[in-house]
XYZ file of C-alpha atoms in Angstrom:
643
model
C 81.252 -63.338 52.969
C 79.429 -61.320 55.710
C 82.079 -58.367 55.961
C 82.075 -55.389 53.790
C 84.308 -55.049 51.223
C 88.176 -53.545 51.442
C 88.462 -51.820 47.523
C 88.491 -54.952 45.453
C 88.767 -57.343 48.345
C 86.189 -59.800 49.936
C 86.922 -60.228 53.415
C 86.768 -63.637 54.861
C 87.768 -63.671 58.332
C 90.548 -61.492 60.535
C 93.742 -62.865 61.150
C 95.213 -60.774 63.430
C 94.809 -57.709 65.193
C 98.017 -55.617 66.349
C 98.387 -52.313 68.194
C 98.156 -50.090 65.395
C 96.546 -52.285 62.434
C 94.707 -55.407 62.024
C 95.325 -58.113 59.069
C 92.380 -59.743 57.291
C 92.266 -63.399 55.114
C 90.499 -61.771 52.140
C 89.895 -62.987 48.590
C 89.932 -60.780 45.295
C 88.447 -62.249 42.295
C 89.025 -61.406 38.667
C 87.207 -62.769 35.137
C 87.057 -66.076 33.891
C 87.591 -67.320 37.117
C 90.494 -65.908 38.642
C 90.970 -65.891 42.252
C 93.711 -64.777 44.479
C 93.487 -64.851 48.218
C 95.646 -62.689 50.472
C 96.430 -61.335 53.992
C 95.236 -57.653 53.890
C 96.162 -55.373 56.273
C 95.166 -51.922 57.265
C 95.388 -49.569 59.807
C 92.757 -49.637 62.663
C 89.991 -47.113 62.499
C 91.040 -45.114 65.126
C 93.996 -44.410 63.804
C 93.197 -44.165 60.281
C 93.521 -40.368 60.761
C 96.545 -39.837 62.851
C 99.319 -38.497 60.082
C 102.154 -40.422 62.493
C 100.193 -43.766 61.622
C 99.286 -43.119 57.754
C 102.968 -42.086 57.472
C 104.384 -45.176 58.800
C 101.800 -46.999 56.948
C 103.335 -45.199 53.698
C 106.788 -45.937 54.057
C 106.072 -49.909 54.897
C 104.078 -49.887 51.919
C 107.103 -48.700 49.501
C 109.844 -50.107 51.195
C 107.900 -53.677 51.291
C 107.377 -53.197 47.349
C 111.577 -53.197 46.794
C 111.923 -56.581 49.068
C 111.404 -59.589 46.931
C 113.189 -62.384 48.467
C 112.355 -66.068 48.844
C 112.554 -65.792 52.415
C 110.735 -61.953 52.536
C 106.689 -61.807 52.989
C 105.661 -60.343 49.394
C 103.782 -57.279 48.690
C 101.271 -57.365 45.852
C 99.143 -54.606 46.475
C 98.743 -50.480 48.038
C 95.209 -48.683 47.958
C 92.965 -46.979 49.283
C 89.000 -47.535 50.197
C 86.955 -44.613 51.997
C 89.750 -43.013 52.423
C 91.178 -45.986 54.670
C 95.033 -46.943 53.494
C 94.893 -51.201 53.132
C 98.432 -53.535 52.043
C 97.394 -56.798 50.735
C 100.612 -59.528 51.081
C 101.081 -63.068 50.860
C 98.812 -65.351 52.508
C 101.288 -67.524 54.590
C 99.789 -70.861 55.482
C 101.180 -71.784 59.118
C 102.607 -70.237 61.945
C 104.991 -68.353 63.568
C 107.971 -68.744 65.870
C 106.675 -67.305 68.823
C 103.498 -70.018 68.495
C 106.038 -72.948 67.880
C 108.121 -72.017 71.340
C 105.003 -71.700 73.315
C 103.562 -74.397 72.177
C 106.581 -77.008 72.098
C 107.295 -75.628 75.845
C 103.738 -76.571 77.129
C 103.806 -79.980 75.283
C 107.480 -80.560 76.476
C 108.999 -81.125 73.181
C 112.110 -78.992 73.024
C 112.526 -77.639 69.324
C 115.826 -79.697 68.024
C 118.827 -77.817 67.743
C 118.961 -78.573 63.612
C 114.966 -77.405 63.362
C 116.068 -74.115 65.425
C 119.698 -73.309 62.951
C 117.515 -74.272 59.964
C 114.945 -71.326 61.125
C 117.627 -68.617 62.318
C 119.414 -68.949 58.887
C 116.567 -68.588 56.491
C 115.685 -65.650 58.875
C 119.581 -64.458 58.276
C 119.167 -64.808 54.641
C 115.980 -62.645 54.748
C 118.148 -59.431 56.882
C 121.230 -60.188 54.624
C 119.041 -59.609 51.719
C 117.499 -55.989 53.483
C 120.503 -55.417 54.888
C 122.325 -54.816 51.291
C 118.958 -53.085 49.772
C 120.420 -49.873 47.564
C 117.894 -47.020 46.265
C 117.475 -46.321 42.550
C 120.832 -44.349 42.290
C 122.855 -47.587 43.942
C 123.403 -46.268 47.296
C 123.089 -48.310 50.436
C 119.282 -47.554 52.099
C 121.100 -48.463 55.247
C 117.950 -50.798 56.040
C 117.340 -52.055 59.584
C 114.520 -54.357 60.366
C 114.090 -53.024 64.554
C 111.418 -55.851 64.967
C 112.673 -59.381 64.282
C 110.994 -60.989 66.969
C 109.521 -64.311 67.023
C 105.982 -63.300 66.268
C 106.974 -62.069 62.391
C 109.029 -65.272 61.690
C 106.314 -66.685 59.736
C 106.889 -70.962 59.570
C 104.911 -72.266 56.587
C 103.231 -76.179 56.349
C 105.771 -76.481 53.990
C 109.005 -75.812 55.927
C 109.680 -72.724 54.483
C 110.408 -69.284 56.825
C 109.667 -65.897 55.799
C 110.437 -62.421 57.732
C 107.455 -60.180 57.739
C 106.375 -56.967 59.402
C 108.017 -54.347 58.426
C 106.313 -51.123 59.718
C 109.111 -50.236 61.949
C 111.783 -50.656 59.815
C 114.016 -47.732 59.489
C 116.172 -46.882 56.167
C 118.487 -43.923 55.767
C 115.672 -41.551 55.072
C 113.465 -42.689 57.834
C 114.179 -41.191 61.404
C 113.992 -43.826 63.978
C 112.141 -42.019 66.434
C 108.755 -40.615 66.433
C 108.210 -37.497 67.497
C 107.577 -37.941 71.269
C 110.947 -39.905 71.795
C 110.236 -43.281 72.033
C 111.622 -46.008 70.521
C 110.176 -48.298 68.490
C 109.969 -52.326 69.072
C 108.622 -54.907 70.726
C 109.975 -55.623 74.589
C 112.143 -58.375 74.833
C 113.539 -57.991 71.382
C 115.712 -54.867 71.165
C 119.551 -54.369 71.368
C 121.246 -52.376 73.779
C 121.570 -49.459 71.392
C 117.932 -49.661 70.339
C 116.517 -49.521 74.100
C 119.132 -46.651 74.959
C 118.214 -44.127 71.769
C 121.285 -44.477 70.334
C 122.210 -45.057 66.510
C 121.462 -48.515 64.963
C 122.679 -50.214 62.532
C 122.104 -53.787 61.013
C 124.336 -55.699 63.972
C 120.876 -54.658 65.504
C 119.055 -57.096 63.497
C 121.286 -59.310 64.124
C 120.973 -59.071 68.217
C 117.626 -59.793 68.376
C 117.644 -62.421 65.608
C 120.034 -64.343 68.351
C 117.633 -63.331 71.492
C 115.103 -64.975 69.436
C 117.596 -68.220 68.211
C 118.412 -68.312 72.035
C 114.925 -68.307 72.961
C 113.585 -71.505 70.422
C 116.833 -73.490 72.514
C 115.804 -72.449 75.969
C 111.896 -72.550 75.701
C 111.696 -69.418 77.263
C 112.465 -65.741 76.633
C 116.323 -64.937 76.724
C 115.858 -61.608 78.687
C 113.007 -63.283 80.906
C 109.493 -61.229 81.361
C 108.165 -59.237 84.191
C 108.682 -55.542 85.287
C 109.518 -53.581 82.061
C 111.873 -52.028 83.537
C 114.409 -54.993 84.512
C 113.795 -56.683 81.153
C 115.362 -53.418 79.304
C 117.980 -53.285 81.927
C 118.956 -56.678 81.052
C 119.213 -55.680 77.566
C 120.947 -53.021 78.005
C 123.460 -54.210 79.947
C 123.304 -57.402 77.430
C 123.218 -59.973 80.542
C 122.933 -63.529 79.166
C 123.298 -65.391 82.251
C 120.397 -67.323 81.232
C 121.736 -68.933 78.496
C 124.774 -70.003 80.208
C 122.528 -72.004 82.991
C 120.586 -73.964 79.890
C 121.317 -76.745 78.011
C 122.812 -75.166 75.462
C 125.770 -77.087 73.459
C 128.899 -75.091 74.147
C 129.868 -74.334 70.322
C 125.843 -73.037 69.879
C 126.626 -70.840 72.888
C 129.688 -69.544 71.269
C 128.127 -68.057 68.203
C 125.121 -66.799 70.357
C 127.571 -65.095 72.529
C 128.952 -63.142 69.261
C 125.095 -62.168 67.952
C 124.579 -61.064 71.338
C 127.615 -58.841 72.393
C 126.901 -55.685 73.612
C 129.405 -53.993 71.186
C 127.395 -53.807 67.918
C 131.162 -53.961 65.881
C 131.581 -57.363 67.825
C 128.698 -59.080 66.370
C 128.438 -60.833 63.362
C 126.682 -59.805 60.179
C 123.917 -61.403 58.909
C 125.686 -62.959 56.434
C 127.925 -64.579 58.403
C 125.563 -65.833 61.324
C 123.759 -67.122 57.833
C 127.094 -69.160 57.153
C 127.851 -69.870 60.647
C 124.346 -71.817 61.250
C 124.756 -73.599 57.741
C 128.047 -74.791 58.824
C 127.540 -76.243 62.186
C 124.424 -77.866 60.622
C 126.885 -79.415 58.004
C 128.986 -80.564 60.214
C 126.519 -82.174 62.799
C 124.749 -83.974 59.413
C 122.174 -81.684 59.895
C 121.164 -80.847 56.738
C 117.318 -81.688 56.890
C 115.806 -78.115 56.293
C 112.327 -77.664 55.604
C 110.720 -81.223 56.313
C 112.491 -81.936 59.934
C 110.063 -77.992 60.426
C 107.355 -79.628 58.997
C 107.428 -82.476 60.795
C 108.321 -80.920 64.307
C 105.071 -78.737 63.161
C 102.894 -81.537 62.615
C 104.680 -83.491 65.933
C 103.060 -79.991 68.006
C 100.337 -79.849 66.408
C 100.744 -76.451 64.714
C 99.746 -77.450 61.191
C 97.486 -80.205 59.732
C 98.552 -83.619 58.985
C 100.237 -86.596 60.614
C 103.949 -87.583 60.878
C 105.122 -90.691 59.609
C 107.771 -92.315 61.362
C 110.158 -93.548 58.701
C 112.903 -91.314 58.946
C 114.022 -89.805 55.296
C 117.799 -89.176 53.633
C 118.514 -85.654 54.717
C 118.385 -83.110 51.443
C 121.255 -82.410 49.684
C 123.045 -79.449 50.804
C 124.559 -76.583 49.566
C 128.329 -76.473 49.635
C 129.439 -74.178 52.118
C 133.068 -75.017 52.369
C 134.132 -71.732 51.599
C 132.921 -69.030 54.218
C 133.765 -65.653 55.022
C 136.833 -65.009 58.018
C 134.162 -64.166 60.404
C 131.927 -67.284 60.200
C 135.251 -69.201 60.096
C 136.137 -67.917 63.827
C 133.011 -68.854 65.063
C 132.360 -72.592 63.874
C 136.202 -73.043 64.878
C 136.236 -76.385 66.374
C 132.638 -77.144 66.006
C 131.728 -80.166 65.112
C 129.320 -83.268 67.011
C 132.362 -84.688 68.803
C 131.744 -87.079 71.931
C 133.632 -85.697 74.933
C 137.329 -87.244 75.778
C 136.634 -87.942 79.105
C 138.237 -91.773 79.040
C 141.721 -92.854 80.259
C 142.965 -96.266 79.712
C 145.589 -97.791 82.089
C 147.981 -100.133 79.599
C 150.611 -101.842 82.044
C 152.219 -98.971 83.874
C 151.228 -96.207 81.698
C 147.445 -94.530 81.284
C 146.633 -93.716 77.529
C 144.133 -90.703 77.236
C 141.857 -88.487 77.414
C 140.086 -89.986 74.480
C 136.386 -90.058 73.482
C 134.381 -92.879 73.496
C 133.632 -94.067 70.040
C 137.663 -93.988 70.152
C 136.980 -96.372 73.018
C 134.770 -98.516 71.225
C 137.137 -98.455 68.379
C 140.070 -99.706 70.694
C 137.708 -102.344 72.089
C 136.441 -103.996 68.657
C 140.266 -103.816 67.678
C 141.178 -105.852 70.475
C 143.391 -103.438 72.197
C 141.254 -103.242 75.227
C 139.046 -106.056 76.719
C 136.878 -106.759 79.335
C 139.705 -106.469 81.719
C 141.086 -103.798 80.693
C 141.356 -100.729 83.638
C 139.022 -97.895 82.372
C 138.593 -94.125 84.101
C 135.838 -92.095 83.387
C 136.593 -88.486 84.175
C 135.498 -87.930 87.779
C 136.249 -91.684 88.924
C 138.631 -94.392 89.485
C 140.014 -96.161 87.100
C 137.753 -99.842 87.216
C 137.849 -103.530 84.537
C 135.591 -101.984 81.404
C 132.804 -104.582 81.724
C 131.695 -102.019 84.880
C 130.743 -99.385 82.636
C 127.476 -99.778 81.840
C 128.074 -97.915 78.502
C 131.288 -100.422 77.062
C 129.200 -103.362 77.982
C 127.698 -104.409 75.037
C 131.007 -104.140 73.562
C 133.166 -106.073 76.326
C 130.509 -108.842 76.675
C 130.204 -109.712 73.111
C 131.345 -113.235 71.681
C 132.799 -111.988 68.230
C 134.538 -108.838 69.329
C 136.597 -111.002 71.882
C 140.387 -111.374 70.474
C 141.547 -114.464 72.682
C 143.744 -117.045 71.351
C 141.777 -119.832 73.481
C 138.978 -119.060 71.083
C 140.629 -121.560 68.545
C 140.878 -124.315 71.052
C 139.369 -127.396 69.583
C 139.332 -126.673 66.179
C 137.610 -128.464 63.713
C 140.350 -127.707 60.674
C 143.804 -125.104 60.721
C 145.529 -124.124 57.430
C 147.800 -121.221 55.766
C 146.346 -118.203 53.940
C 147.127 -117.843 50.723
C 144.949 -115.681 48.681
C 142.592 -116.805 46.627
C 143.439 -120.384 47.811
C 140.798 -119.709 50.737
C 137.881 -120.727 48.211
C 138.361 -124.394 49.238
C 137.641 -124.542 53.050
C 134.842 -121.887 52.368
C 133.149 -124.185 49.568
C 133.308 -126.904 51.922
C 131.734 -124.915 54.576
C 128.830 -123.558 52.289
C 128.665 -126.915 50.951
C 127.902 -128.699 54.000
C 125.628 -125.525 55.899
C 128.125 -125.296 58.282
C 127.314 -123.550 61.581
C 130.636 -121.293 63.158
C 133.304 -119.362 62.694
C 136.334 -118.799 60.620
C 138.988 -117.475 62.213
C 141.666 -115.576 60.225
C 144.953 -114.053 62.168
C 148.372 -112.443 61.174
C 150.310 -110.640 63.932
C 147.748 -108.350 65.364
C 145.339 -108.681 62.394
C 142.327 -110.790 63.307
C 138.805 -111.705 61.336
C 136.319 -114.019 62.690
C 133.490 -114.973 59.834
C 130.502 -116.442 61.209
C 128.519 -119.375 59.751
C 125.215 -120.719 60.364
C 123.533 -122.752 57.625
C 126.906 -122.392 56.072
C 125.990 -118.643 55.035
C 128.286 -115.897 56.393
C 126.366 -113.930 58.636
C 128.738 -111.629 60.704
C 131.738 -110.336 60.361
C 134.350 -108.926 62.806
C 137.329 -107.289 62.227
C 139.857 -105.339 63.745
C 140.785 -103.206 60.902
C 139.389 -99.810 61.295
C 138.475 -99.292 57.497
C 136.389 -102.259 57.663
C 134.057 -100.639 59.836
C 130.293 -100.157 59.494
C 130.725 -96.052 58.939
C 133.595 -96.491 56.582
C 131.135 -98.446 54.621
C 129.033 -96.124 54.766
C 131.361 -93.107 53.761
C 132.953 -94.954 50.809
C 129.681 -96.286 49.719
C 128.516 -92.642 49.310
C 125.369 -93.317 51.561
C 127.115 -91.017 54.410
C 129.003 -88.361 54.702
C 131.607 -88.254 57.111
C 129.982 -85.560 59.478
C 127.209 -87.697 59.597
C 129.048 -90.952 61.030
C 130.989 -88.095 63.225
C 127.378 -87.230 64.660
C 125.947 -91.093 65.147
C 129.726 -91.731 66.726
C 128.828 -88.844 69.216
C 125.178 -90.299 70.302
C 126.389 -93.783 70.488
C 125.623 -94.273 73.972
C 122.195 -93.405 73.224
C 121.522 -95.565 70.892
C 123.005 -98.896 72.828
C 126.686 -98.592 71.051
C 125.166 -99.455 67.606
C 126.085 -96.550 65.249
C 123.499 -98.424 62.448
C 120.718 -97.203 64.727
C 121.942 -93.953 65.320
C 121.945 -92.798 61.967
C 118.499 -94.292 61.338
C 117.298 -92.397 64.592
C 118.813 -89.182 63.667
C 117.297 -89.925 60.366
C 119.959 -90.062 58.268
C 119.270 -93.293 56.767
C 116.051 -95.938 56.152
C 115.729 -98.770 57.781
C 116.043 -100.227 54.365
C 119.161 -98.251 53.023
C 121.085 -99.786 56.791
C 119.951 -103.392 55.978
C 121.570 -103.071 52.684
C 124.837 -101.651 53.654
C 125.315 -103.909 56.669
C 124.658 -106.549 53.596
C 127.074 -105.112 51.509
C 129.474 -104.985 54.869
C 129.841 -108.379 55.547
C 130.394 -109.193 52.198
C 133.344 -106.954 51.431
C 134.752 -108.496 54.855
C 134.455 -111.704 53.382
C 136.046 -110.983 50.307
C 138.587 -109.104 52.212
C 139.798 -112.294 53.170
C 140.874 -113.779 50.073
C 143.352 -110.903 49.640
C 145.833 -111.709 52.769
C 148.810 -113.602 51.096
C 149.736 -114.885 54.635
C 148.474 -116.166 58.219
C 146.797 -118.445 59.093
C 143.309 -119.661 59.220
C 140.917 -122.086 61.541
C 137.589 -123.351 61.848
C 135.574 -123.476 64.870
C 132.271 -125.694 64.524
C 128.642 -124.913 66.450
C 130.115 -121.296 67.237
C 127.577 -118.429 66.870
C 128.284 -114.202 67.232
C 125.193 -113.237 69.240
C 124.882 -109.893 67.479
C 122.336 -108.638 65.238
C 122.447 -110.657 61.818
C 121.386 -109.831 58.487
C 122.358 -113.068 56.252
C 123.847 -112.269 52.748
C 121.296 -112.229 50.382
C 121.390 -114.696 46.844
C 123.131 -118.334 46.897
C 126.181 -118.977 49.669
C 128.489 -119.821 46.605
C 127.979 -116.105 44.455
C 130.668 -115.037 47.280
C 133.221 -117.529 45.963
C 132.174 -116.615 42.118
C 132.949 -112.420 43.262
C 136.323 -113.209 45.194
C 137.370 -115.136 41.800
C 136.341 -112.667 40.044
C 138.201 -109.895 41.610
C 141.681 -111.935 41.641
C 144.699 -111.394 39.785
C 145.434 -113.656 36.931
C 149.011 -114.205 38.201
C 147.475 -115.338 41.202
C 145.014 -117.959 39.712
C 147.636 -118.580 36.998
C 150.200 -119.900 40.238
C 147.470 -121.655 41.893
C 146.891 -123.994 38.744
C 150.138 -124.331 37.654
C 150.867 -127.907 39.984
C 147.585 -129.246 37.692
C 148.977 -127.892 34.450
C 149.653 -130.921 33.095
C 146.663 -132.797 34.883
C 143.616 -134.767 32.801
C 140.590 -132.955 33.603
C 136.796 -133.805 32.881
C 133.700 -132.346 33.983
C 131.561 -133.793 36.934
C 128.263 -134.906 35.588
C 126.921 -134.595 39.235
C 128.745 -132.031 40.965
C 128.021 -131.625 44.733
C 126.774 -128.053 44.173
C 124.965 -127.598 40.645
C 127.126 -124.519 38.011
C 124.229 -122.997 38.457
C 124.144 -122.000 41.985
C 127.384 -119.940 41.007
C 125.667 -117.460 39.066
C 128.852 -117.470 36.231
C 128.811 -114.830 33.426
C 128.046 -116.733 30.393
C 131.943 -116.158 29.062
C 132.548 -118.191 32.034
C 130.585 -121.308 31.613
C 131.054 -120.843 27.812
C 134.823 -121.484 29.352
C 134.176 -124.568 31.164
C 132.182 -126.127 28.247
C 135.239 -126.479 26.522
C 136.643 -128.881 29.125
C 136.703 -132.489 27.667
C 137.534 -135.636 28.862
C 141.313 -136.222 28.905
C 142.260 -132.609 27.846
C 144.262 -130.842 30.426
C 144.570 -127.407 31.794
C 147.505 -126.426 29.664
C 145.465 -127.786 26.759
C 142.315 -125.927 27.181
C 144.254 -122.842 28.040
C 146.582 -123.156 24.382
C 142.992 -123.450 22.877
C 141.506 -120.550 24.350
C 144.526 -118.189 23.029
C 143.645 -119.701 19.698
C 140.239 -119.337 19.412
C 140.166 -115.720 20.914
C 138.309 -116.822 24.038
C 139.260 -114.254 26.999
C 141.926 -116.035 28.778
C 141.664 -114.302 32.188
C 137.842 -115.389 31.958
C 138.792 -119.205 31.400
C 141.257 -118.735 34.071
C 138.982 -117.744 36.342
C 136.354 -120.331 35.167
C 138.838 -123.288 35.269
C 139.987 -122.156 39.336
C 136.531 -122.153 40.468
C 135.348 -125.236 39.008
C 138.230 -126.933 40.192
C 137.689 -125.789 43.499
C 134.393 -126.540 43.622
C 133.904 -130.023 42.194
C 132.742 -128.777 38.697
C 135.678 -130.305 37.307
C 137.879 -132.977 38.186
């Protein structure tokens, strides 16, 4: 391979090269085949004789053999070649932090907040881990990493982060000086008691784990770069000023502001800035992990291979519901909430602050309209269609509540249950185009038509909203809907695209909840016992449609299907006694109904002259489920099965 051998190693290429050793891609091969490659490092020529160096060497060698940890760079190997020391670890295949914040600063893609929490809390499990390390008797080695800086946060192609570099690290029996008095660690990514020689323990660590967090939100270093001189002073004196002029989200800020107090007591432990990053991702819905790194990897160009643009269902994530009273106090009152910064004026009184998807909410329920007076914080209070954000909302056909809207309709009646199948059948029957309006008091439904399919479906009942669906359905949780409600404005009011966007759900997975939507708001319908009902011909919604999939009439078949015996046992008592016979052309063929075969097994027992009462006796004898030839007999009676 061109390069003389390190002891059993072929070398391959360098990898790095470092101030007091340089790390090599080499390759050791073993019988029948067996190959292993590895990153070996050893310590540069120069110093190969300088008993400071070989010492160091030493102790990283030992202390790197007690750290196996998922999140840890492993050690596999200590020798020595012509009297040269040499480590060979794992070969990670990727980058490193430090590449991914240069890299997505010159290509202007900010790392995402999630992709940045995902990172700092693998790197917290790694220190947790060290942190707790005991010797062979049990006692506490007192580890301290002193070089967590974003150069030995190793990102691999496959999301995964691993803490490496270790030659600094200082344990109980190692002095954390050397003997001329300085102190060890890369500038920029100290704490205030490592530049000023004083004692350090693992709320060290955690410091400059939360210079380097800061650092992957900002784009740039959190102590800035220059003179020497001023960046330690700014460490020293702990002066984040910086991060209080980004755009950092205020709750991130709070927990950075812990990690990076001056007081070592008043910081976090790595466990708990673990469980405090877990947490505020589980709250935001941000529980991607390793392929949203991948991905923003790929996006920068820091590994190999494309990014597809489907968004996936996030992983599933570990229950962190229980943490520790320190992470507690810092995620307190976290969570992706939109801003209350609206006021509504209602008569002579002004209702607020509130946010805006409680805005929206109070819009689609009909409380505010177009007209309504509406104060963003900072201005006057102005009608709602003037804010550019509420106007999709304020302008839209089927989330208007107006009683002119049932001016000139086609048909009225009362709403009585399961009674509703009627007008619907005649509406599906004929491919009806416009809308069925339902009201009781302040309850309102409007179901749209066209080619007598329901299409849309509005509703002023808050549980019959799109991320209620989506919570109940189990395809959400309710931190995620929290988050999309939070973006909304983003994403044009429509919280369907904001999940998709955030990548929460497929394309796919929305198209079949909004399916499933609008036809648990149709069946919703056949449940109010009162009110009243009217159709409105050659009426359309204007919004995004997706059409109920299958026949029109299945809906009719399900809302049968989920009533109450008593109820379809009242609504056929008045034809009790009533001849019946089965239509040998029906307008709409048993078929299109989709029955279960208990049903139509039901209606095949209807004969010419027999009545309801009749069939219903026969059915008791013969064993037949009543509630199914109940249920049979309504619908085909309704429907013009049977006559």
């Amino acid at each position: 391979m061109g390069q003389t051998p390190i002891g059993p190693y072929e070398i391959e290429r360098r990898l790095a090269l470092g101030g007091m050793a340089e790390v090599f891609v080499a390759q050791r091969q073993g019988p029948h085949g067996f190959s292993k490659r590895v990153a070996l490092k050893r310590i540069l020529p120069q110093f190969a004789g300088d008993p400071d160096f070989v010492s160091m060497f030493i102790d990283e060698a030992k202390l790197a053999a007690r750290l196996q940890h998922p999140n840890v760079v492993q050690v596999f190997d200590f020798g020595e070649h012509g009297g040269e020391l040499f480590l060979a670890m794992e070969l990670v295949s990727g980058t490193n932090v430090n590449k991914l914040v240069r890299t997505s600063t010159l290509k202007q893609l900010p790392i995402p907040l999630d992709v940045a929490l995902y990172i700092v809390a693998q790197t917290a499990a790694a220190l947790r881990y060290a942190h707790h390390l005991t010797d062979d008797q049990g006692e506490p080695l007192g580890f301290v990493h002193r070089d967590v800086s974003p150069a030995n946060i190793l990102l691999t192609d496959t999301g995964h982060v691993k803490l490496t570099d270790f030659g600094i690290a200082m344990v109980r029996q190692r002095n954390p000086r050397t003997e001329d008095g300085h102190v060890r660690g890369k500038l920029g990514y100290m704490s205030p008691e490592q530049v000023m020689g004083k004692p350090m323990s693992d709320r060290s660590d955690v410091f400059t784990l939360g210079s380097v967090f800061a650092e992957m939100l900002m784009g740039r270093p959190l102590f800035g770069t220059g003179k020497e001189l001023d960046v330690l002073v700014r460490i020293r004196d702990a002066d984040i000023g910086a991060l209080h002029k980004a755009e950092v989200p205020r709750d991130v800020v709070k927990i950075l502001e812990a990690c990076l107090n001056r007081a070592p007591e008043q910081r976090p432990s790595a466990r708990e800035l673990g469980e405090v990053c877990d947490e505020v991702r589980r709250r935001r819905g941000m529980s991607h992990g390793p392929e949203r790194l991948v991905r923003l990897l790929k996006k920068v160009g820091l590994v190999e291979g494309g990014v597809s643009e489907r968004p996936s269902r996030p992983a599933a994530f570990v229950d962190t519901s229980v943490l520790s009273a320190e992470a507690a106090r810092l995620v307190d009152g976290v969570g992706a909430t939109s801003p209350a910064i609206y006021w509504v004026r209602q008569e002579d009184s002004e209702v607020g602050p509130m946010s805006y998807p409680k805005l929206v909410e109070l819009i689609t329920a009909g409380t505010v309209d177009r007209e309504t007076f509406v104060r963003k914080e900072g201005g006057a209070f102005e009608p709602a269609f003037a804010l550019p954000e509420l106007t999709r909302f304020v302008t839209s056909v089927a989330l208007q509540w107006q009683a002119l809207e049932i001016e000139g309709a086609e048909r009225t009646g009362t709403l009585q249950g399961i009674q509703l199948v009627g007008p619907l059948f005649e509406i599906m029957r004929d491919r009806r185009k416009g809308v069925l309006h339902l009201w009781e008091g302040e309850r309102r439904k409007k179901i749209y038509f066209v080619d007598g399919k329901a299409e849309f479906v509005a509703s002023t009942d808050r549980r019959e909203l799109l991320g209620e669906h989506l919570v109940a359905s189990g395809r959400c949780l309710r931190m995620e809907i929290e988050m999309a409600l939070a973006l909304l404005p983003r994403y044009g009011g429509r919280i369907g695209e904001a999940l998709v966007g955030l990548g929460m759900l497929r394309p796919v997975e929305l198209f079949r909840a909004i399916n499933e939507q609008v036809r648990e708001r149709v069946l919703e319908a056949f449940r109010w016992r009162s009110g009243r009902w009217a159709f409105v011909a050659d009426v359309e919604s204007h919004e995004e449609t997706f059409p109920i999939g299958g026949t029109r009439f299945t809906l009719l078949r399900d809302a049968v299907a989920r009533a109450h015996p008593d109820e379809l046992e009242a609504a056929l008592a008045k034809d009790w006694e009533k001849a019946i016979r089965l239509v040998e052309t029906p307008p709409v063929a048993a078929r299109e109904f989709e029955m279960p075969r208990s049903w139509i097994e039901g209606l095949a027992q209807v004969e010419g002259g027999t009545t309801a009462g009749a069939l219903l006796s026969r059915a008791v004898t013969s064993g037949a489920d009543l509630f199914d030839v109940y249920r049979a007999l309504f619908l085909g009676m309704r429907t013009g099965l049977v006559a």
